[in-house]
Structure formats: structure tokens, C-alpha cells
Short mmCIF file of C-alpha atoms and ligand atoms in Angstrom, two decimals:
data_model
loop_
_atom_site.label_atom_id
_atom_site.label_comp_id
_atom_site.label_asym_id
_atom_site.label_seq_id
_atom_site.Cartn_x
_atom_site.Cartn_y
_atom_site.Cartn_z
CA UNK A 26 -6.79 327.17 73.30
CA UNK A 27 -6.00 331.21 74.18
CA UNK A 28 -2.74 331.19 75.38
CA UNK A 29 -2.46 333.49 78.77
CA UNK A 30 -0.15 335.61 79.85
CA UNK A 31 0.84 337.17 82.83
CA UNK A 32 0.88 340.65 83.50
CA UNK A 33 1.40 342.19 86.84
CA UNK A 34 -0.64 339.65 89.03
CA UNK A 35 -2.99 338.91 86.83
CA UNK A 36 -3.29 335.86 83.80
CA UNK A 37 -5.10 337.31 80.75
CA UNK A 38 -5.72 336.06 77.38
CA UNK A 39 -3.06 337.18 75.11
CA UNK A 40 -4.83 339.85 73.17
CA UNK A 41 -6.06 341.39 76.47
CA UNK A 42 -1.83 341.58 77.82
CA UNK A 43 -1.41 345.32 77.38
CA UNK A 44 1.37 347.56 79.37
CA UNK A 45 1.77 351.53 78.99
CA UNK A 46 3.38 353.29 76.18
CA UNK A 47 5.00 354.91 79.58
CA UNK A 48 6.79 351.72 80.64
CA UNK A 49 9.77 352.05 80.60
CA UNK A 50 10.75 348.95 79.55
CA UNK A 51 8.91 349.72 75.39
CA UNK A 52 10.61 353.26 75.62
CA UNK A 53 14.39 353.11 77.04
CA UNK A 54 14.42 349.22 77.09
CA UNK A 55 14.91 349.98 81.02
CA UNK A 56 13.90 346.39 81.60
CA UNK A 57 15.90 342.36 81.95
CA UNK A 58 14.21 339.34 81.30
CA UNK A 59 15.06 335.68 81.51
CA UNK A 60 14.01 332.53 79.14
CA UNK A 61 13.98 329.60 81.44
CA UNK A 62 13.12 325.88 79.81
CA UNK A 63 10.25 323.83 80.17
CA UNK A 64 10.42 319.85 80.16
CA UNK A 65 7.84 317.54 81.52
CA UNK A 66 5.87 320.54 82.69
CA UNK A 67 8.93 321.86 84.33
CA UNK A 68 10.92 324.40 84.60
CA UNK A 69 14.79 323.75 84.47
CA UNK A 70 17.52 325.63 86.21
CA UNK A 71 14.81 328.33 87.59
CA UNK A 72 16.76 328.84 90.90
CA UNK A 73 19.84 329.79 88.63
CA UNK A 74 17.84 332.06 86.04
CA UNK A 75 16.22 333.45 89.67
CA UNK A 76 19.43 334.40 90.61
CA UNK A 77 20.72 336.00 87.46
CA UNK A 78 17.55 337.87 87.68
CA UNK A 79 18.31 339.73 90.64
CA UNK A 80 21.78 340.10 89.78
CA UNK A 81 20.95 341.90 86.47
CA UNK A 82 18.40 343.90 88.77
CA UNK A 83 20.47 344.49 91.15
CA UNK A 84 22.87 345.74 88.95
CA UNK A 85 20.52 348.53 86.90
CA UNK A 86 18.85 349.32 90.95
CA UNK A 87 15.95 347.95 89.89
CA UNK A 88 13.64 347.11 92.78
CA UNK A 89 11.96 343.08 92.21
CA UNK A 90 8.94 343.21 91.13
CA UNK A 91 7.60 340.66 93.75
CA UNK A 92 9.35 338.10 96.08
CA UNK A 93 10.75 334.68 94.61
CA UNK A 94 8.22 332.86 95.79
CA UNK A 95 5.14 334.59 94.50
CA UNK A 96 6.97 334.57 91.30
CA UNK A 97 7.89 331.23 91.42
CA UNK A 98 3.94 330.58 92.35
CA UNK A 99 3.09 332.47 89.50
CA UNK A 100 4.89 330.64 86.85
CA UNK A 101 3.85 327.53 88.24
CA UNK A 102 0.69 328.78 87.23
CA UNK A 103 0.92 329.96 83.74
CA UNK A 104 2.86 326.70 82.57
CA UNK A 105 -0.02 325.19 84.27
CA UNK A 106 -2.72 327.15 82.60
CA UNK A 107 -1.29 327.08 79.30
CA UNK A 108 -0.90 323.22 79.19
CA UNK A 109 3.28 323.21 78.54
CA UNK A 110 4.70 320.05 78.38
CA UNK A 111 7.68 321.08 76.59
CA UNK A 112 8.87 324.55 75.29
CA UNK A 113 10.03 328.05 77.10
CA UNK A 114 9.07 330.06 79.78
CA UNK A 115 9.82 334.04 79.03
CA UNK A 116 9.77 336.47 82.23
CA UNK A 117 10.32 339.96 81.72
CA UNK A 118 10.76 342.99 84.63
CA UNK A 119 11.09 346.22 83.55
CA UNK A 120 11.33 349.92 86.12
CA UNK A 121 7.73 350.30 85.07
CA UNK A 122 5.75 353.38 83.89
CA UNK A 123 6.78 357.01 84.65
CA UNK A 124 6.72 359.90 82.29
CA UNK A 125 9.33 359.89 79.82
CA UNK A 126 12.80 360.88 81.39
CA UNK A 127 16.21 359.37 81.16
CA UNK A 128 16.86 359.83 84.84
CA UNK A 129 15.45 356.98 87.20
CA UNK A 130 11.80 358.02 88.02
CA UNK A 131 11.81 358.68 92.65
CA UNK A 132 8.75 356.23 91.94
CA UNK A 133 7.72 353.92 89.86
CA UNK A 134 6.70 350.07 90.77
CA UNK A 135 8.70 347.17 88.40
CA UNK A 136 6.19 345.64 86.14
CA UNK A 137 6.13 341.81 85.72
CA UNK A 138 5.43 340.17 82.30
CA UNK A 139 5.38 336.38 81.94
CA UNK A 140 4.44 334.41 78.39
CA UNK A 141 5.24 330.81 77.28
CA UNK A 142 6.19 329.50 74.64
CA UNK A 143 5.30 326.23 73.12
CA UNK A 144 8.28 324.02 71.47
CA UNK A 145 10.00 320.76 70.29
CA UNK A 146 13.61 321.90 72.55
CA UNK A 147 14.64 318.40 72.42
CA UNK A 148 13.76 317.23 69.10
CA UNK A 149 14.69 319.90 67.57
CA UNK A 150 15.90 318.97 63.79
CA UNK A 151 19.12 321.64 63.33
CA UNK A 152 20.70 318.72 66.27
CA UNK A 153 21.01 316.15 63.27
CA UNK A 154 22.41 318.64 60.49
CA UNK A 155 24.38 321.32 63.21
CA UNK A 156 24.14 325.01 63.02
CA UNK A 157 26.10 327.27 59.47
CA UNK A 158 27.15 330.18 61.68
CA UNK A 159 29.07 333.44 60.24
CA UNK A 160 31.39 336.04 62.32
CA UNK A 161 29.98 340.06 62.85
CA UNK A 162 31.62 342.73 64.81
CA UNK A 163 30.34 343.06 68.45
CA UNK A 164 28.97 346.73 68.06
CA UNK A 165 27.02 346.01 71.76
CA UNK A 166 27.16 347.70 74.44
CA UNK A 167 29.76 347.10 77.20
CA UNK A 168 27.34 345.80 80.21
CA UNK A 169 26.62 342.19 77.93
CA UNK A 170 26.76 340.23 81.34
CA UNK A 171 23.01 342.48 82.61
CA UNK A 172 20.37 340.38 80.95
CA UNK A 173 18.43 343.51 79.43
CA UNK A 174 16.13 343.66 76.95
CA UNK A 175 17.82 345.91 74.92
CA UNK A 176 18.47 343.54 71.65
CA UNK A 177 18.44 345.44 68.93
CA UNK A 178 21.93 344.72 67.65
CA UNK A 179 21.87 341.05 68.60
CA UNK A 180 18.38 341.01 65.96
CA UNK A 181 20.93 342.62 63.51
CA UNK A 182 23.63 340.06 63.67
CA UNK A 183 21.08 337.39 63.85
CA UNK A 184 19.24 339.23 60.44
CA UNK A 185 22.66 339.13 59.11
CA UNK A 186 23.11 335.75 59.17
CA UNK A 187 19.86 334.68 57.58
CA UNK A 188 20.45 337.20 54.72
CA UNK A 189 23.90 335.45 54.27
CA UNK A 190 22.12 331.99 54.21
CA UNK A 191 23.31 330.88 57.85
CA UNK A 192 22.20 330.06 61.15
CA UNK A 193 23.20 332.56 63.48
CA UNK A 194 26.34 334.77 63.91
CA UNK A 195 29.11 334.97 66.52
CA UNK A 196 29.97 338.45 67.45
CA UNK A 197 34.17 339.23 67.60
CA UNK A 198 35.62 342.05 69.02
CA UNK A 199 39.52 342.49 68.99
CA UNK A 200 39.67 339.50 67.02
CA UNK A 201 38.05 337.15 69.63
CA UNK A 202 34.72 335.74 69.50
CA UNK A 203 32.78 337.04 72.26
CA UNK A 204 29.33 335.19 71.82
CA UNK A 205 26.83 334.03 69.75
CA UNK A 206 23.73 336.35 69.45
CA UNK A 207 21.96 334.97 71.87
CA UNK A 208 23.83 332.05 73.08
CA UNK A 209 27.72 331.41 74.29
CA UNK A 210 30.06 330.04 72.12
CA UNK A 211 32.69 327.03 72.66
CA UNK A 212 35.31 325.15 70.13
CA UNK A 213 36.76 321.97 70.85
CA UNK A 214 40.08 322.12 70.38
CA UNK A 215 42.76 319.64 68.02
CA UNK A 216 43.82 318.71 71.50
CA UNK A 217 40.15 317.78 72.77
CA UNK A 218 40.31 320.93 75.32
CA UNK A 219 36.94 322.66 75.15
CA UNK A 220 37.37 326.40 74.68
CA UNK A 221 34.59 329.11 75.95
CA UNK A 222 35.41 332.68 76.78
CA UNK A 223 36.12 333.81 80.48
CA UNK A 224 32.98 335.22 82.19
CA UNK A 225 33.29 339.28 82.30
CA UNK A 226 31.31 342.17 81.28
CA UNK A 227 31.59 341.00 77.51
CA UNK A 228 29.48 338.19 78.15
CA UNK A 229 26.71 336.89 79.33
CA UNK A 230 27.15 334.49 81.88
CA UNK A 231 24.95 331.60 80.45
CA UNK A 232 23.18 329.11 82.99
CA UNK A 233 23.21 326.41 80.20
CA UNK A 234 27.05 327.53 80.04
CA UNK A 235 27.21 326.82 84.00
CA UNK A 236 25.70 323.20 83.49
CA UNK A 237 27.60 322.27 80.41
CA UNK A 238 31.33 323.18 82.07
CA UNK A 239 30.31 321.15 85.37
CA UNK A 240 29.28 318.22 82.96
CA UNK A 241 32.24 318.32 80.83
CA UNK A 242 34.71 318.24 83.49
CA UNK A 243 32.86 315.85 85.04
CA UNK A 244 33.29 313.51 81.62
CA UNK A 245 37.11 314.43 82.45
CA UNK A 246 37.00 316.77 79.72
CA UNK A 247 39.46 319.66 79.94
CA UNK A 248 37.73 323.27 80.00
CA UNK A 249 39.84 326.25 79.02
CA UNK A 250 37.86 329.42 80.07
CA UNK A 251 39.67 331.75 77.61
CA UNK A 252 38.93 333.81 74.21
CA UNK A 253 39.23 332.54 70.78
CA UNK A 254 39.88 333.42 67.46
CA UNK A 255 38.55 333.26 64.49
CA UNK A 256 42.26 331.08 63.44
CA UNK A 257 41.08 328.84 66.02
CA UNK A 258 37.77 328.31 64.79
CA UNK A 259 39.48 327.47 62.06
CA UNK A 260 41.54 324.94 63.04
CA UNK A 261 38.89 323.25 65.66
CA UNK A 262 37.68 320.08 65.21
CA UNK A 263 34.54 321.09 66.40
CA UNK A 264 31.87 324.02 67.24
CA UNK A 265 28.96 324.33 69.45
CA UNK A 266 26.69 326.88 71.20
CA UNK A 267 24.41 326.66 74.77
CA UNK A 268 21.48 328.35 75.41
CA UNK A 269 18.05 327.45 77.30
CA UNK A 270 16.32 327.53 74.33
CA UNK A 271 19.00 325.52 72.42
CA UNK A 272 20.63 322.98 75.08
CA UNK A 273 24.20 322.28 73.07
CA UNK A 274 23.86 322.90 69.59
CA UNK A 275 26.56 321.93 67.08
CA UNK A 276 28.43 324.32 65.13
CA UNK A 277 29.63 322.52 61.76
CA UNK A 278 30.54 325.69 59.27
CA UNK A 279 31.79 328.76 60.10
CA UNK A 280 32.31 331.81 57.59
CA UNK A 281 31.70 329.54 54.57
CA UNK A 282 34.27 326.86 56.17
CA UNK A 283 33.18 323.48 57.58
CA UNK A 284 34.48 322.74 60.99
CA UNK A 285 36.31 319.48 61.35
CA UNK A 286 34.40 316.94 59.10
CA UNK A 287 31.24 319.60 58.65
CA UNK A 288 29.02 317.08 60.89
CA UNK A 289 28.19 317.62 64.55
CA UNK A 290 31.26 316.49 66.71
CA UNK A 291 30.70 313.69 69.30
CA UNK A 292 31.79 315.99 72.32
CA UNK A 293 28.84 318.27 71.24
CA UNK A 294 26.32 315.11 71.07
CA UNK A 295 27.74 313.75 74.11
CA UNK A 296 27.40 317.19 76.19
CA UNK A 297 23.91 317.66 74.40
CA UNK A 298 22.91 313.57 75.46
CA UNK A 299 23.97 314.59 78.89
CA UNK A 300 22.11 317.84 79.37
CA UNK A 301 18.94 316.20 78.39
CA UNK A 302 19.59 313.18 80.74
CA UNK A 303 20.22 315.45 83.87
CA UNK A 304 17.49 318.15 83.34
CA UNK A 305 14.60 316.35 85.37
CA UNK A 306 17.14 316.12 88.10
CA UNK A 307 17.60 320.50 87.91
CA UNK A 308 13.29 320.99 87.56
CA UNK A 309 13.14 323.54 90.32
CA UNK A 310 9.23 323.36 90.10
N1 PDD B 4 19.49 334.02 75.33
N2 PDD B 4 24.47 334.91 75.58
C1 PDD B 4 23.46 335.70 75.18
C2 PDD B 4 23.78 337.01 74.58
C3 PDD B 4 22.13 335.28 75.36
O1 PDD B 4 21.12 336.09 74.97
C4 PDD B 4 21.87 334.01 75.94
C5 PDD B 4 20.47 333.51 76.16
C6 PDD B 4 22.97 333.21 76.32
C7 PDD B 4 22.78 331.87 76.96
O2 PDD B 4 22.28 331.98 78.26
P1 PDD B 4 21.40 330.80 78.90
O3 PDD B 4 22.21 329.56 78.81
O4 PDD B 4 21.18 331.24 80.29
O5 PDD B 4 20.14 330.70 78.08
C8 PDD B 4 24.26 333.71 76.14
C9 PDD B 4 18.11 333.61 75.51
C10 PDD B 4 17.87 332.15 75.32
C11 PDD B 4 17.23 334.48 74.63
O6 PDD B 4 17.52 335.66 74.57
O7 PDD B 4 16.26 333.99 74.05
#
């Protein structure tokens, strides 16, 4: 089966998805995208990645490329036509073409790009062994909370850690850990407090982070919004990261050092059981 992809109103076969060399998106990475989840056929938490979407548009005065509901109509579609049952629905909007200049073109109409991605998200094997992950300097920019597409440095920390035999990196800057490359990051405390930096412009503000902090405190476990160090890692009986493509994803070893026991924790399984159990009740569509 040709797996199609939308571009700009229309669903094409892959190899026919083209955009300009001109967009501006491919040449200033003047573009923000979302990954949204697909269970069942269904998208999870698309109201909230909606709405991060037109914050991180709103925020580079980029106009939407169409209104919710034609997008929502046209993902609908594509999971549709491409058969997902289970895997990851990529949406990307960039300022569109205009001839190359860093100034915002008077004119240009946002382009639309939507492609899906077929995966095991639930069984996914790294749940039974947890994640190695190692610490990098955050050399991003300072605007991590706009969703952009501009991820070079995040590929860098993420090639880093595969070159060093890990799983994925966690970025620190002034000796806290900001985030993972493209996930947040949480330690659960001696004291069973779960620890996640404080949403700012260092972050991104995760919608898997959103679910996972109501669910916790609704277990009655304490949530301490608040930046950690690399001591604390240390000294944590447990690690995990959130992301839609990831759910909660235990963290046993960090910079060579297991974490607690070096197995997944059971606050991380628990949060991880109860993300999966609630997601059919937050399919938007
Ligand atoms: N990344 N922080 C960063 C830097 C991210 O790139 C992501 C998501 C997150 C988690 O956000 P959410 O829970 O909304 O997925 C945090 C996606 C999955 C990606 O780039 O593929």
C-alpha cells in the first residue's frame, strides 16, 4: 500500500509530495509542526496539539494555514486513507514560498504538510528494559516553548547519544536539566515527589507532560514543577520521559550510572498503565 500524504489540500502518494525549494519552511526552517498519536484509528489529545499549534503560530505571526475544522477533516482523512490503527500523525505549517529573504515576505500563503506514521506506541519493547540516557549542553535557541522545526541541535544531542551507546540525551544548561531531545524530563524523587521543570521559554510545554501531571496528582502523587540537577538525578530513585510518540518512558541509567535499582520504577509503569488506559477517553476524532 502507497502511503499518502497531504500537501496543501490535496492527498498524494508519497513520491508525488513535493513543496518549493522557496518554502520557507526547507530554507530558514520558518515553519512548526506537531506529532499527535494515533490509537484505535484515533487521534489523541488533538484539541491540545490544535492549540499549541496556534500558539506557536501565533507566536512567529504566522497566519493558519486553514481553519481547525478543515484541518481536523483533513486528518481524519489521511489516517483514514492510510489504514492507521496505531502509530503517529505528523502535521507541519510552514510561512510558505517567497523568494529568499530573512524579512517576513508582505505575502505568502502558510503551506500545510500532513504524513503518518505507522508504529507499535504501546508495545513498544525499550518499556520492559527503560531508556540509557546521557547529559549534553543545551546549545538551543532561547524560544524552546515555539514548536518549530528547526531541530538541528536536538538531531545532534540525539546523534550523541547513540555514538556514546545510549538512548537519548537530556540537555542541561546552568547545571539543570532542561529536557530531553525531544521529550520532557521528570525524576522521582527519594521522597516519592515527582520532579519536572517549570514551563517557560526553556521548554517545551509537552501535552503528554499536561496529561501525566493531572494523572499523577490525581494518584495523590506530589508534583514539584521545578529544575533539577544532574546531583539529583543522581540520587533519584527513578527517571522517566513523556512524549506523544513515547507515552512515559522509563529512565534507568544516566551518564553511565543506573538510577535507583537500574529497572523501570513503578511510578513510571503506573503513570505509563494509566496514560494508556485513559487515551480512548482524550480521541478528539
Ligand atoms: N517531540 N520537548 C521537546 C523538545 C519535544 O520535541 C517534544 C515532542 C516534547 C514532548 O511534547 P509532547 O508531549 O507534546 O509530544 C518535549 C515530538 C514527539 C517530536 O518532535 O517528534
Amino acid at each position: 500500500m502507497i502511503r499518502m500524504v497531504y500537501v496543501n489540500g490535496d492527498f498524494l502518494a508519497e513520491q508525488d509530495a513535493k513543496i518549493s525549494v522557496f518554502d520557507r519552511g526547507f530554507l530558514f526552517a520558518d515553519a512548526v509542526y506537531e506529532v499527535s498519536t494515533i490509537l484505535d484509528g484515533k487521534l489523541i489529545d488533538n484539541n491540545a496539539h490544535l492549540r499549541r499549534l496556534a500558539r506557536s503560530l501565533s507566536e512567529l505571526s504566522m497566519a493558519a494555514p486553514c481553519s481547525d475544522k478543515e484541518l481536523v477533516a483533513a486528518q481524519q482523512k489521511l489516517v483514514e486513507l492510510n489504514g492507521v490503527n496505531e502509530g503517529l500523525l505528523y502535521l507541519q505549517v510552514s510561512r510558505g514560498v517567497a523568494d529568499r529573504d530573512f524579512g517576513y515576505p508582505a505575502h505568502s500563503d502558510s503551506s500545510l504538510v500532513m504524513f503518518t506514521q505507522t508504529k507499535n506506541v504501546i508495545d513498544n519493547p525499550k518499556v520492559k528494559t527503560g531508556l540509557k540516557v546521557i547529559s549534553i549542553p543545551d546549545i538551543r535557541w532561547e524560544r524552546r516553548d515555539i514548536k518549530t522545526v528547526g531541530l538541528l541541535a536536538p538531531c545532534m544531542g540525539k546523534q550523541s547519544a547513540i555514538d556514546a551507546g545510549a538512548d537519548d540525551a537530556w540537555m542541561v544548561q546552568d547545571g539543570h536539566v532542561t529536557e530531553g531531545t525531544s521529550n520532557n524530563a521528570y525524576i522521582v524523587t527519594a521522597d516519592n515527589k515527582i520532579k519536572t521543570r517549570q514551563l517557560g521559554n526553556e521548554i517545551l510545554s509537552g501535552i503528554t507532560r499536561t496529561a501525566v501531571l493531572k494523572f499523577a496528582k490525581q494518584a495523590q502523587l506530589e508534583v514539584v514543577e521545578e529544575a533539577f540537577t544532574l546531583d539529583e538525578i543522581a540520587n533519584a530513585k527513578e527517571a522517566f520521559i513523556t512524549s506523544a510518540s513515547l507515552f512515559v518512558m522509563p529512565v534507568v541509567n544516566f551518564d553511565g550510572k543506573d538510577i535507583g535499582d537500574g529497572k523501570p520504577g513503578p511510578i513510571s509503569q503506573q503513570l505509563r498503565e494509566i496514560y494508556i488506559a485513559t487515551a480512548q477517553e482524550r480521541a478528539d476524532l
